[in-house]
XYZ file of C-alpha atoms in Angstrom:
648
model
C 114.028 120.363 -50.152
C 111.996 118.022 -52.368
C 108.393 117.738 -51.299
C 107.036 114.195 -51.411
C 103.987 113.670 -53.591
C 101.473 110.851 -53.532
C 101.716 108.926 -56.769
C 99.030 106.325 -56.194
C 97.407 104.772 -53.131
C 99.449 101.706 -52.350
C 102.944 102.827 -53.251
C 102.538 106.206 -51.614
C 101.063 104.807 -48.429
C 103.584 102.023 -48.102
C 106.763 103.568 -49.331
C 106.402 107.146 -48.170
C 104.582 106.770 -44.879
C 107.615 107.626 -42.791
C 108.767 110.427 -45.045
C 107.091 113.558 -43.813
C 105.418 112.792 -40.497
C 108.235 113.896 -38.249
C 108.955 116.998 -40.321
C 105.526 118.653 -39.925
C 104.534 121.164 -37.285
C 101.388 119.959 -35.493
C 99.185 123.053 -35.639
C 96.026 121.004 -36.062
C 94.821 117.518 -35.232
C 93.994 117.358 -38.918
C 97.721 117.491 -39.691
C 98.324 114.342 -37.666
C 95.593 112.501 -39.514
C 96.605 113.897 -42.906
C 100.239 112.820 -42.647
C 99.195 109.412 -41.370
C 96.913 109.076 -44.430
C 93.724 108.946 -42.352
C 92.025 111.322 -44.746
C 88.445 111.021 -43.528
C 89.530 111.896 -39.990
C 91.631 114.721 -41.432
C 88.530 116.106 -43.157
C 86.576 116.132 -39.887
C 89.389 117.824 -37.956
C 90.190 120.385 -40.658
C 86.521 121.282 -41.127
C 86.249 121.969 -37.398
C 89.259 124.289 -37.584
C 87.820 125.926 -40.681
C 84.593 126.710 -38.831
C 86.631 128.371 -36.085
C 88.691 130.329 -38.622
C 92.026 128.808 -37.545
C 92.907 126.940 -40.713
C 96.043 128.116 -42.535
C 96.225 128.161 -46.348
C 98.558 125.168 -46.348
C 96.159 123.262 -44.110
C 93.289 124.266 -46.392
C 95.268 122.702 -49.245
C 95.606 119.575 -47.114
C 91.820 119.655 -46.646
C 91.346 119.904 -50.432
C 93.681 116.914 -50.870
C 91.774 115.011 -48.177
C 88.503 115.608 -50.003
C 90.207 114.348 -53.145
C 91.585 111.217 -51.446
C 88.174 110.366 -49.984
C 86.500 110.734 -53.402
C 84.538 113.821 -52.359
C 85.347 115.469 -55.680
C 82.596 118.097 -55.417
C 84.123 119.622 -52.282
C 87.648 119.019 -53.560
C 86.975 120.995 -56.737
C 85.499 123.895 -54.778
C 88.436 123.967 -52.347
C 91.027 123.813 -55.129
C 89.185 126.553 -57.007
C 89.231 128.851 -53.961
C 92.964 128.287 -53.598
C 93.467 128.843 -57.314
C 91.572 132.154 -57.233
C 93.806 133.323 -54.394
C 96.870 132.292 -56.417
C 98.498 130.635 -53.431
C 99.813 127.093 -53.132
C 98.612 125.394 -56.294
C 101.466 123.927 -58.300
C 101.014 122.009 -61.538
C 100.181 118.723 -59.823
C 97.444 120.408 -57.767
C 96.079 121.977 -60.946
C 95.822 118.437 -62.230
C 93.953 117.330 -59.094
C 91.553 120.231 -59.489
C 90.861 119.291 -63.103
C 90.487 115.631 -62.125
C 87.912 116.731 -59.552
C 86.058 118.639 -62.253
C 86.194 115.611 -64.554
C 84.883 113.259 -61.859
C 81.933 115.512 -61.115
C 81.049 115.525 -64.818
C 81.808 119.232 -64.909
C 83.099 119.180 -68.471
C 82.162 122.787 -69.159
C 84.097 124.000 -66.132
C 87.161 122.020 -67.158
C 87.031 123.409 -70.686
C 86.521 126.959 -69.411
C 89.523 126.677 -67.093
C 91.736 125.281 -69.831
C 90.613 127.977 -72.276
C 91.695 130.749 -69.926
C 94.898 129.086 -68.715
C 96.174 127.265 -71.805
C 99.210 129.556 -71.942
C 100.323 128.122 -68.581
C 100.745 124.651 -70.043
C 103.283 123.170 -72.409
C 102.070 122.906 -76.009
C 102.778 119.160 -75.954
C 100.470 118.720 -72.981
C 97.671 120.586 -74.774
C 98.184 118.412 -77.857
C 98.067 115.283 -75.687
C 94.881 116.545 -74.045
C 93.119 117.309 -77.330
C 94.186 114.046 -78.938
C 93.143 111.759 -76.066
C 89.867 113.601 -75.547
C 89.086 113.063 -79.209
C 90.302 109.462 -79.119
C 88.346 108.393 -76.038
C 85.246 110.340 -77.007
C 85.027 108.968 -80.533
C 85.980 105.333 -80.036
C 83.838 102.876 -81.944
C 82.943 100.036 -79.513
C 83.648 97.548 -82.311
C 87.262 98.762 -82.401
C 87.949 98.059 -78.711
C 90.239 95.041 -78.433
C 88.881 91.856 -76.904
C 91.059 91.395 -73.820
C 91.098 88.204 -71.818
C 91.767 89.836 -68.434
C 92.033 87.610 -65.374
C 92.731 88.169 -61.700
C 95.723 86.126 -60.555
C 95.094 83.301 -58.127
C 98.264 84.216 -56.249
C 96.923 87.596 -55.129
C 96.553 88.126 -51.385
C 94.167 90.194 -49.233
C 97.042 92.688 -49.016
C 98.424 94.857 -51.816
C 100.132 93.063 -54.722
C 101.496 95.132 -57.599
C 104.386 95.988 -59.952
C 105.067 92.698 -61.792
C 108.156 91.853 -63.854
C 109.067 88.775 -65.878
C 111.802 86.608 -64.352
C 112.286 83.743 -66.766
C 109.330 81.403 -66.211
C 108.446 83.291 -63.044
C 106.830 86.562 -62.108
C 108.389 88.897 -59.539
C 106.140 91.462 -57.887
C 105.769 93.749 -54.872
C 103.536 92.718 -51.991
C 102.481 93.896 -48.547
C 101.870 90.342 -47.332
C 103.873 90.064 -44.170
C 106.405 87.409 -43.231
C 106.737 88.844 -39.735
C 103.372 89.375 -38.070
C 105.022 91.421 -35.338
C 106.371 94.000 -37.781
C 103.494 96.043 -39.174
C 103.613 99.201 -41.209
C 101.578 101.647 -39.085
C 99.916 103.795 -41.803
C 98.337 100.769 -43.508
C 98.328 98.091 -40.870
C 99.922 95.756 -43.419
C 103.454 94.466 -43.654
C 106.462 96.282 -45.059
C 106.713 95.817 -48.806
C 108.809 92.950 -50.045
C 109.456 91.270 -53.390
C 107.831 87.899 -54.067
C 107.976 85.364 -56.885
C 105.490 82.972 -58.411
C 105.967 80.321 -61.111
C 103.868 80.998 -64.199
C 101.567 78.320 -65.558
C 100.713 77.892 -69.266
C 97.459 79.782 -68.763
C 99.331 82.789 -67.321
C 98.293 82.128 -63.729
C 100.336 81.441 -60.611
C 98.829 80.216 -57.386
C 101.643 80.149 -54.832
C 104.018 83.001 -54.043
C 107.177 82.894 -51.982
C 109.540 85.618 -50.837
C 112.237 86.354 -53.419
C 115.671 85.551 -51.990
C 117.765 86.986 -54.817
C 118.235 90.379 -53.135
C 119.788 91.459 -49.816
C 117.562 91.185 -46.760
C 116.212 94.301 -45.082
C 113.667 95.140 -42.395
C 112.237 97.874 -44.599
C 110.692 98.373 -48.023
C 111.891 96.512 -51.108
C 109.595 96.911 -54.117
C 108.901 97.533 -57.828
C 111.449 95.055 -59.249
C 112.589 94.872 -62.858
C 114.669 91.975 -64.174
C 116.964 92.328 -67.187
C 118.156 89.180 -68.922
C 121.034 91.052 -70.582
C 122.642 91.919 -67.251
C 121.035 89.027 -65.327
C 120.236 91.575 -62.641
C 117.257 92.847 -60.693
C 116.698 96.580 -60.292
C 114.401 97.605 -57.432
C 113.629 100.403 -54.974
C 114.506 100.206 -51.304
C 114.342 102.394 -48.223
C 117.448 104.438 -47.508
C 119.181 102.904 -44.526
C 122.404 103.208 -42.597
C 123.696 100.351 -40.456
C 120.428 98.534 -41.018
C 118.206 101.411 -39.812
C 116.286 104.093 -41.696
C 118.310 107.199 -42.571
C 116.756 110.662 -42.792
C 117.651 114.024 -44.267
C 117.821 117.228 -42.216
C 114.030 117.609 -42.448
C 113.343 114.159 -41.043
C 112.632 112.677 -44.461
C 113.391 109.098 -45.451
C 113.373 108.576 -49.209
C 113.664 105.666 -51.616
C 116.761 104.628 -53.531
C 117.295 102.357 -56.545
C 119.636 99.407 -56.316
C 120.806 96.645 -58.665
C 121.494 93.056 -57.633
C 123.253 90.741 -60.076
C 122.251 87.062 -60.006
C 125.758 85.909 -59.331
C 127.389 89.158 -58.301
C 127.468 92.156 -56.004
C 124.770 94.656 -55.047
C 125.094 98.228 -56.338
C 123.313 101.259 -54.916
C 122.666 103.313 -58.065
C 120.455 106.298 -57.236
C 120.280 107.725 -53.744
C 119.323 111.152 -52.427
C 117.998 111.477 -48.900
C 115.616 114.230 -50.053
C 114.408 112.644 -53.319
C 112.567 109.391 -53.891
C 113.124 107.189 -56.937
C 110.521 104.685 -58.154
C 109.900 102.027 -60.772
C 113.253 101.284 -62.426
C 113.245 99.940 -65.988
C 116.445 99.029 -67.823
C 116.420 99.129 -71.633
C 118.698 96.417 -72.995
C 118.967 98.087 -76.403
C 120.484 101.428 -75.466
C 121.704 100.826 -71.904
C 119.392 103.445 -70.406
C 117.871 103.161 -66.952
C 114.415 104.724 -66.765
C 112.718 105.585 -63.478
C 110.244 107.936 -61.822
C 111.310 110.655 -59.397
C 109.821 113.628 -57.604
C 112.471 116.243 -58.418
C 111.278 119.794 -57.797
C 111.951 120.940 -61.370
C 109.575 118.404 -62.961
C 106.428 119.128 -64.942
C 104.029 117.934 -62.244
C 104.074 115.560 -59.299
C 106.299 112.628 -60.266
C 108.024 112.582 -63.664
C 109.808 109.889 -65.660
C 113.561 110.302 -66.209
C 116.424 108.247 -67.592
C 120.163 108.037 -67.119
C 122.812 106.656 -69.450
C 124.579 103.655 -67.962
C 127.445 101.303 -68.620
C 125.861 97.915 -67.962
C 123.698 99.462 -65.280
C 126.322 101.723 -63.731
C 125.182 105.355 -63.842
C 127.044 107.470 -66.428
C 124.976 110.680 -66.617
C 122.744 113.040 -64.699
C 118.987 112.309 -64.798
C 117.322 113.477 -68.012
C 113.612 114.360 -67.952
C 111.598 112.760 -70.769
C 109.952 116.116 -71.379
C 106.375 117.386 -71.712
C 105.371 114.888 -74.391
C 105.430 112.177 -71.680
C 105.352 114.082 -68.388
C 102.278 116.113 -67.466
C 101.009 118.244 -64.565
C 99.961 114.932 -63.017
C 102.123 111.983 -61.919
C 103.862 109.651 -64.363
C 105.242 106.307 -63.189
C 106.090 102.742 -64.213
C 107.962 103.032 -67.553
C 108.139 99.919 -69.735
C 109.340 99.434 -73.332
C 108.116 96.707 -75.677
C 108.867 96.569 -79.407
C 109.622 100.290 -79.649
C 106.495 101.287 -77.748
C 106.862 103.163 -74.468
C 104.239 102.295 -71.840
C 103.701 104.186 -68.596
C 100.960 105.205 -66.172
C 99.645 108.682 -65.477
C 96.924 110.233 -63.352
C 96.537 113.207 -65.725
C 92.942 114.424 -65.520
C 91.765 113.530 -69.022
C 92.060 109.764 -68.469
C 89.390 107.210 -67.580
C 90.193 107.003 -63.886
C 92.889 107.719 -61.323
C 95.954 106.113 -62.895
C 95.643 105.039 -66.535
C 98.128 103.208 -68.744
C 99.345 105.015 -71.885
C 101.411 104.033 -74.911
C 103.760 106.242 -76.928
C 105.735 105.240 -80.003
C 109.477 105.828 -79.724
C 110.758 107.768 -82.743
C 114.493 108.350 -82.600
C 115.098 110.402 -79.487
C 111.482 111.562 -79.315
C 108.049 110.198 -78.532
C 104.686 110.253 -80.254
C 101.569 111.524 -78.503
C 100.852 109.100 -75.620
C 97.491 107.423 -76.143
C 95.243 105.967 -73.484
C 94.972 102.172 -73.815
C 91.227 102.511 -73.383
C 88.638 100.515 -71.503
C 89.584 96.970 -70.608
C 93.133 97.541 -69.483
C 92.117 100.893 -67.942
C 89.220 101.360 -65.539
C 87.741 104.096 -63.380
C 90.302 103.163 -60.683
C 94.127 103.043 -60.615
C 95.786 100.939 -63.335
C 99.577 100.835 -63.479
C 102.710 98.669 -63.659
C 102.133 97.354 -67.199
C 104.420 94.660 -68.701
C 104.065 92.404 -71.759
C 105.918 89.816 -73.865
C 105.335 87.545 -76.847
C 103.544 84.313 -76.005
C 102.850 81.798 -78.768
C 100.814 83.476 -81.501
C 99.805 86.358 -79.246
C 100.909 88.408 -76.286
C 100.844 87.835 -72.537
C 100.899 90.759 -70.155
C 100.278 91.841 -66.583
C 99.389 95.028 -64.763
C 98.186 96.189 -61.350
C 94.807 97.646 -60.445
C 92.642 98.479 -57.453
C 89.471 98.070 -59.528
C 86.459 96.534 -57.837
C 86.248 92.755 -57.601
C 89.839 92.170 -56.509
C 91.203 90.302 -53.536
C 93.168 93.124 -51.895
C 93.940 96.832 -52.038
C 95.798 96.315 -55.314
C 95.783 93.111 -57.300
C 97.817 91.678 -60.140
C 95.880 91.076 -63.364
C 96.932 89.147 -66.418
C 95.743 89.488 -69.986
C 96.098 87.737 -73.306
C 95.616 89.535 -76.591
C 96.381 88.922 -80.263
C 98.156 92.213 -80.946
C 99.670 95.135 -79.056
C 96.941 96.823 -76.976
C 95.890 100.386 -77.476
C 93.243 102.297 -79.358
C 94.193 102.445 -83.017
C 95.685 105.634 -84.375
C 96.926 106.796 -87.759
C 100.367 108.337 -88.147
C 101.068 110.381 -91.266
C 104.705 111.411 -91.534
C 107.415 112.161 -94.060
C 109.100 115.145 -95.678
C 107.964 118.177 -97.631
C 110.147 118.773 -100.703
C 110.141 120.892 -103.837
C 108.325 119.202 -106.690
C 110.798 120.489 -109.280
C 113.803 119.803 -107.046
C 112.978 116.802 -104.804
C 116.388 116.955 -103.144
C 115.526 120.377 -101.698
C 113.359 120.387 -98.577
C 110.586 122.811 -97.677
C 110.539 123.974 -94.064
C 107.685 125.722 -92.256
C 105.040 124.359 -94.608
C 101.595 123.959 -93.022
C 100.434 120.343 -93.200
C 96.817 119.565 -92.327
C 94.666 116.475 -92.027
C 90.957 117.077 -92.589
C 87.965 114.789 -92.867
C 85.825 114.438 -95.972
C 83.563 117.258 -94.729
C 86.487 119.638 -94.444
C 86.773 119.567 -90.639
C 90.322 120.065 -89.411
C 91.631 116.985 -87.578
C 95.268 117.937 -87.019
C 97.817 120.484 -88.185
C 101.574 120.901 -87.975
C 104.465 122.627 -89.733
C 107.408 120.947 -91.391
C 110.610 121.497 -89.469
C 113.992 122.710 -90.681
C 114.803 119.432 -92.436
C 111.358 119.292 -94.039
C 110.048 116.579 -91.721
C 106.443 116.532 -90.559
C 104.439 114.155 -88.393
C 100.745 114.022 -87.528
C 98.816 111.469 -85.500
C 95.043 111.159 -85.250
C 92.548 108.509 -84.162
C 92.128 105.911 -86.884
C 89.850 106.937 -89.724
C 88.841 105.243 -92.962
C 88.914 108.333 -95.167
C 91.264 111.282 -95.026
C 92.296 114.416 -96.897
C 95.836 115.765 -96.603
C 96.578 119.408 -97.362
C 99.883 121.252 -97.442
C 100.589 124.890 -98.196
C 103.228 127.554 -97.779
C 103.346 131.160 -98.877
C 104.655 131.479 -102.449
C 104.372 127.719 -102.866
C 101.677 125.615 -104.439
C 98.938 124.036 -102.341
C 98.469 120.286 -102.458
C 95.336 118.316 -101.597
C 95.345 114.516 -101.555
C 92.492 112.170 -100.691
C 93.176 108.714 -99.272
C 90.958 105.658 -99.166
C 91.006 103.111 -96.353
C 93.209 100.805 -98.428
C 95.685 103.607 -99.085
C 95.765 104.525 -95.399
C 96.419 100.895 -94.490
C 99.368 100.872 -96.900
C 100.650 104.175 -95.488
C 100.991 102.878 -91.911
C 104.617 102.841 -90.831
C 105.829 104.374 -94.105
C 106.924 107.877 -94.988
C 104.743 109.952 -97.286
C 106.525 112.613 -99.315
C 104.673 115.865 -100.006
C 105.784 117.848 -103.032
C 105.160 121.583 -103.272
C 106.059 123.747 -106.223
C 108.065 126.869 -105.370
C 106.589 129.787 -107.330
C 109.844 131.735 -107.347
C 111.654 128.766 -108.901
C 109.166 128.642 -111.786
C 109.103 132.291 -112.857
C 111.695 134.847 -113.920
C 111.934 138.479 -115.004
C 112.246 139.059 -118.750
C 111.792 142.314 -120.572
C 110.371 143.982 -117.479
C 107.710 141.312 -116.929
C 107.252 138.215 -114.758
C 107.088 135.194 -117.055
C 106.943 131.430 -116.650
C 110.495 130.109 -116.736
C 110.960 128.082 -119.955
C 113.842 127.087 -122.169
C 113.989 129.059 -125.410
C 112.126 127.262 -128.195
C 111.719 128.010 -131.884
C 109.079 127.402 -134.532
C 110.025 126.290 -138.010
C 110.769 129.056 -140.499
C 107.444 130.639 -141.417
C 105.475 127.932 -139.556
C 102.978 127.867 -136.680
C 103.034 124.129 -135.955
C 104.243 123.053 -132.498
C 107.246 120.782 -132.436
C 107.775 118.168 -129.736
C 110.427 120.406 -128.230
C 107.869 123.226 -127.949
C 105.230 120.905 -126.447
C 107.704 119.719 -123.835
C 108.226 123.301 -122.681
C 104.514 124.128 -122.786
C 103.804 121.129 -120.563
C 105.687 123.073 -117.880
C 103.075 125.820 -118.236
C 100.309 123.236 -117.834
C 101.923 122.035 -114.597
C 102.459 125.642 -113.464
C 98.746 126.469 -113.828
C 97.803 123.250 -112.042
C 100.051 124.215 -109.115
C 98.886 127.851 -109.119
C 95.314 127.777 -110.429
C 94.680 131.501 -109.876
C 97.348 132.779 -112.266
C 96.257 134.936 -115.196
C 98.388 134.515 -118.302
C 99.104 136.424 -121.476
C 100.838 134.707 -124.394
C 103.171 136.987 -126.330
C 105.030 135.902 -129.467
C 107.645 137.899 -131.392
C 109.746 137.271 -134.519
C 112.741 138.832 -136.204
C 112.744 141.602 -138.790
C 113.052 139.379 -141.828
C 109.915 139.283 -143.963
C 107.085 141.774 -144.268
C 105.608 143.433 -141.234
C 102.038 142.281 -141.879
C 103.220 138.743 -142.623
C 105.221 138.683 -139.397
C 102.207 139.947 -137.441
C 99.969 137.161 -138.792
C 102.720 134.586 -138.175
C 103.231 135.525 -134.525
C 99.490 135.714 -133.920
C 99.145 132.188 -135.311
C 101.931 130.971 -133.090
C 100.380 132.536 -129.953
C 97.012 130.999 -130.853
C 98.656 127.611 -131.400
C 100.215 127.849 -127.937
C 96.875 128.801 -126.362
C 95.044 125.967 -128.109
C 97.612 123.452 -126.898
C 97.389 124.656 -123.309
C 93.599 124.478 -123.320
C 93.718 121.047 -124.940
C 96.019 119.894 -122.106
C 93.557 121.040 -119.452
C 94.413 124.671 -118.750
C 91.081 126.516 -118.205
C 90.364 129.219 -120.738
C 89.807 131.615 -117.841
C 93.533 131.390 -117.046
C 94.651 132.479 -120.524
C 93.377 136.018 -120.892
C 95.210 136.993 -124.060
C 97.196 135.459 -126.910
C 98.942 138.205 -128.851
C 101.282 138.257 -131.819
C 103.602 141.282 -131.861
C 105.337 140.526 -135.139
C 108.635 142.401 -135.373
C 107.547 145.323 -133.216
C 110.006 144.643 -130.397
C 113.500 143.885 -131.685
C 115.963 143.275 -128.829
C 119.178 144.089 -130.735
C 120.355 145.959 -133.832
C 119.003 143.374 -136.259
C 116.329 145.686 -137.736
C 115.138 145.892 -141.341
C 118.008 146.022 -143.798
C 120.728 145.266 -141.252
C 122.801 142.160 -141.838
C 122.967 139.876 -138.796
C 124.103 136.367 -138.060
C 121.366 133.736 -137.573
C 122.115 133.475 -133.885
C 121.441 137.207 -133.486
C 118.175 137.003 -135.444
C 117.031 134.115 -133.179
C 117.238 136.319 -130.117
C 114.219 138.165 -131.477
C 112.238 134.956 -132.108
C 110.577 134.242 -128.813
C 107.347 133.408 -127.011
C 106.674 134.620 -123.469
C 104.037 133.350 -121.024
C 103.455 136.452 -118.920
C 101.926 136.245 -115.397
C 99.651 139.270 -115.343
C 98.602 139.131 -111.669
C 102.025 138.397 -110.175
C 101.882 141.472 -107.949
C 98.626 140.414 -106.222
C 98.772 136.616 -106.484
C 99.923 136.070 -102.874
C 98.319 139.084 -101.217
């Protein structure tokens, strides 16, 4: 059913060693070595079979994985590429391994070429994550990298120590140090995993570790604990057993379950499936969700992060995948939430090493682009199991790594830092609304961030409720642009101080809707204005007229390519020549005001007085009419001459 995937060296080797060995057909000596994690021996055996032409495609994939596990990335990339060209066994997680092999052989061009031809195979969120982190890691100013005080813990052993969790003034963690020297875990030669505790000192260290007695005893694996103060309970993974012995599915597979042990209460087995393994539980006190990693077949890659709704830890829903914003073609593990930031580890190929730690901001039910925490926390090796809490004026945290200089296969590392770790980014978000009707939203508007040279940094479209969100690596100067067909275009420049003030706040973008600002009158498209009237026989602009003309000024500012014609008419009273001169004076007065208020002369092509040449009713010369009927003929129109081609 569910095929087990290696998620990182220690946890895979320890927790999954007995999973697949008995279920494999032994067609090659290389198979024996491969499924016992003796990858160098597997390479030798598989290569011998390859020379004799007896290697199956599945075994060739095992050979590619063996090259990968032994850091022979040149041969791994070639083997994966051959399999890819034959369109055989490569799933998403093997695509990720192939790209990681390319990245580790500095074959950037090959990686980019592959992605360019296969981008349609990936989720758009993954491609956005890729582009963003590539830009972030490639353009990081060394002066902006946080000064971490990272220290190896004195309590580490020569065996594997990993997956820490806070337990009051103590630290719980997983370890392969053995209490029973007679019971050894064959694939590694170390002990079965167990949970240990150490008392934290003021400097963040602990020197002595003892076996944690707050969970039921077992001869098999117990690991990756998480303690929740709200429930006073420890969540952890454990081998599936029955009557004290390992239990297997029909394919001979023993998987991992998640259990919960209350401090002063019973043990609950929460997630169990003999064909699926569950890893790294994390319980969120705020919303009663239990997060974990699992290798379900329908995931986005190898191991994905899921959550279930609970009632004080008791499962109340089916597993829900966090989606392609978090999960990638690689393996995602070790979820942890701190102050609305979601931390996890991933071996996606664009990171700094094998497993890297990422941070994503939680926004409602969604997540921001996960960003690599950068050098310091992350290395060229595996870095995972990140936790953190407030400590005095700063923060104290821990993580696991197999970086060089440690005491064992994986070691626990501590760090102290003044603020939340992670390369700095800038989030610009808010709503797009109509400038003349701010309560009305504008959906599907293109919103862009560009640098001062005009280079596009990021682009998105406002959604159905007008919301938009963009995130880029931190910059000191920025230009924001927004546009939509038949709407105005806005361009705003921001200084460093303005960007600092914008952080965490919503920024409203106002766009003018062209169709709201014009109307059809007398067979022409004109700027929509309230009717206004000059004094009898006068050309002077009243304040009422200026107020309406200011709308024209704003209209031209929003749509700078409009071409206007000013037309003024009067009623039939008075002489024809006098009325012509009067309306021409009024049109000229309107033009002069617009130009004085900043409208370019090039936008006002004509100002024409029509006198009484176009009477709209029966109030012609010699006909008696009420004043209200005469006023219908006293009008000024601002005609948009190029309406039919303005948006072509």
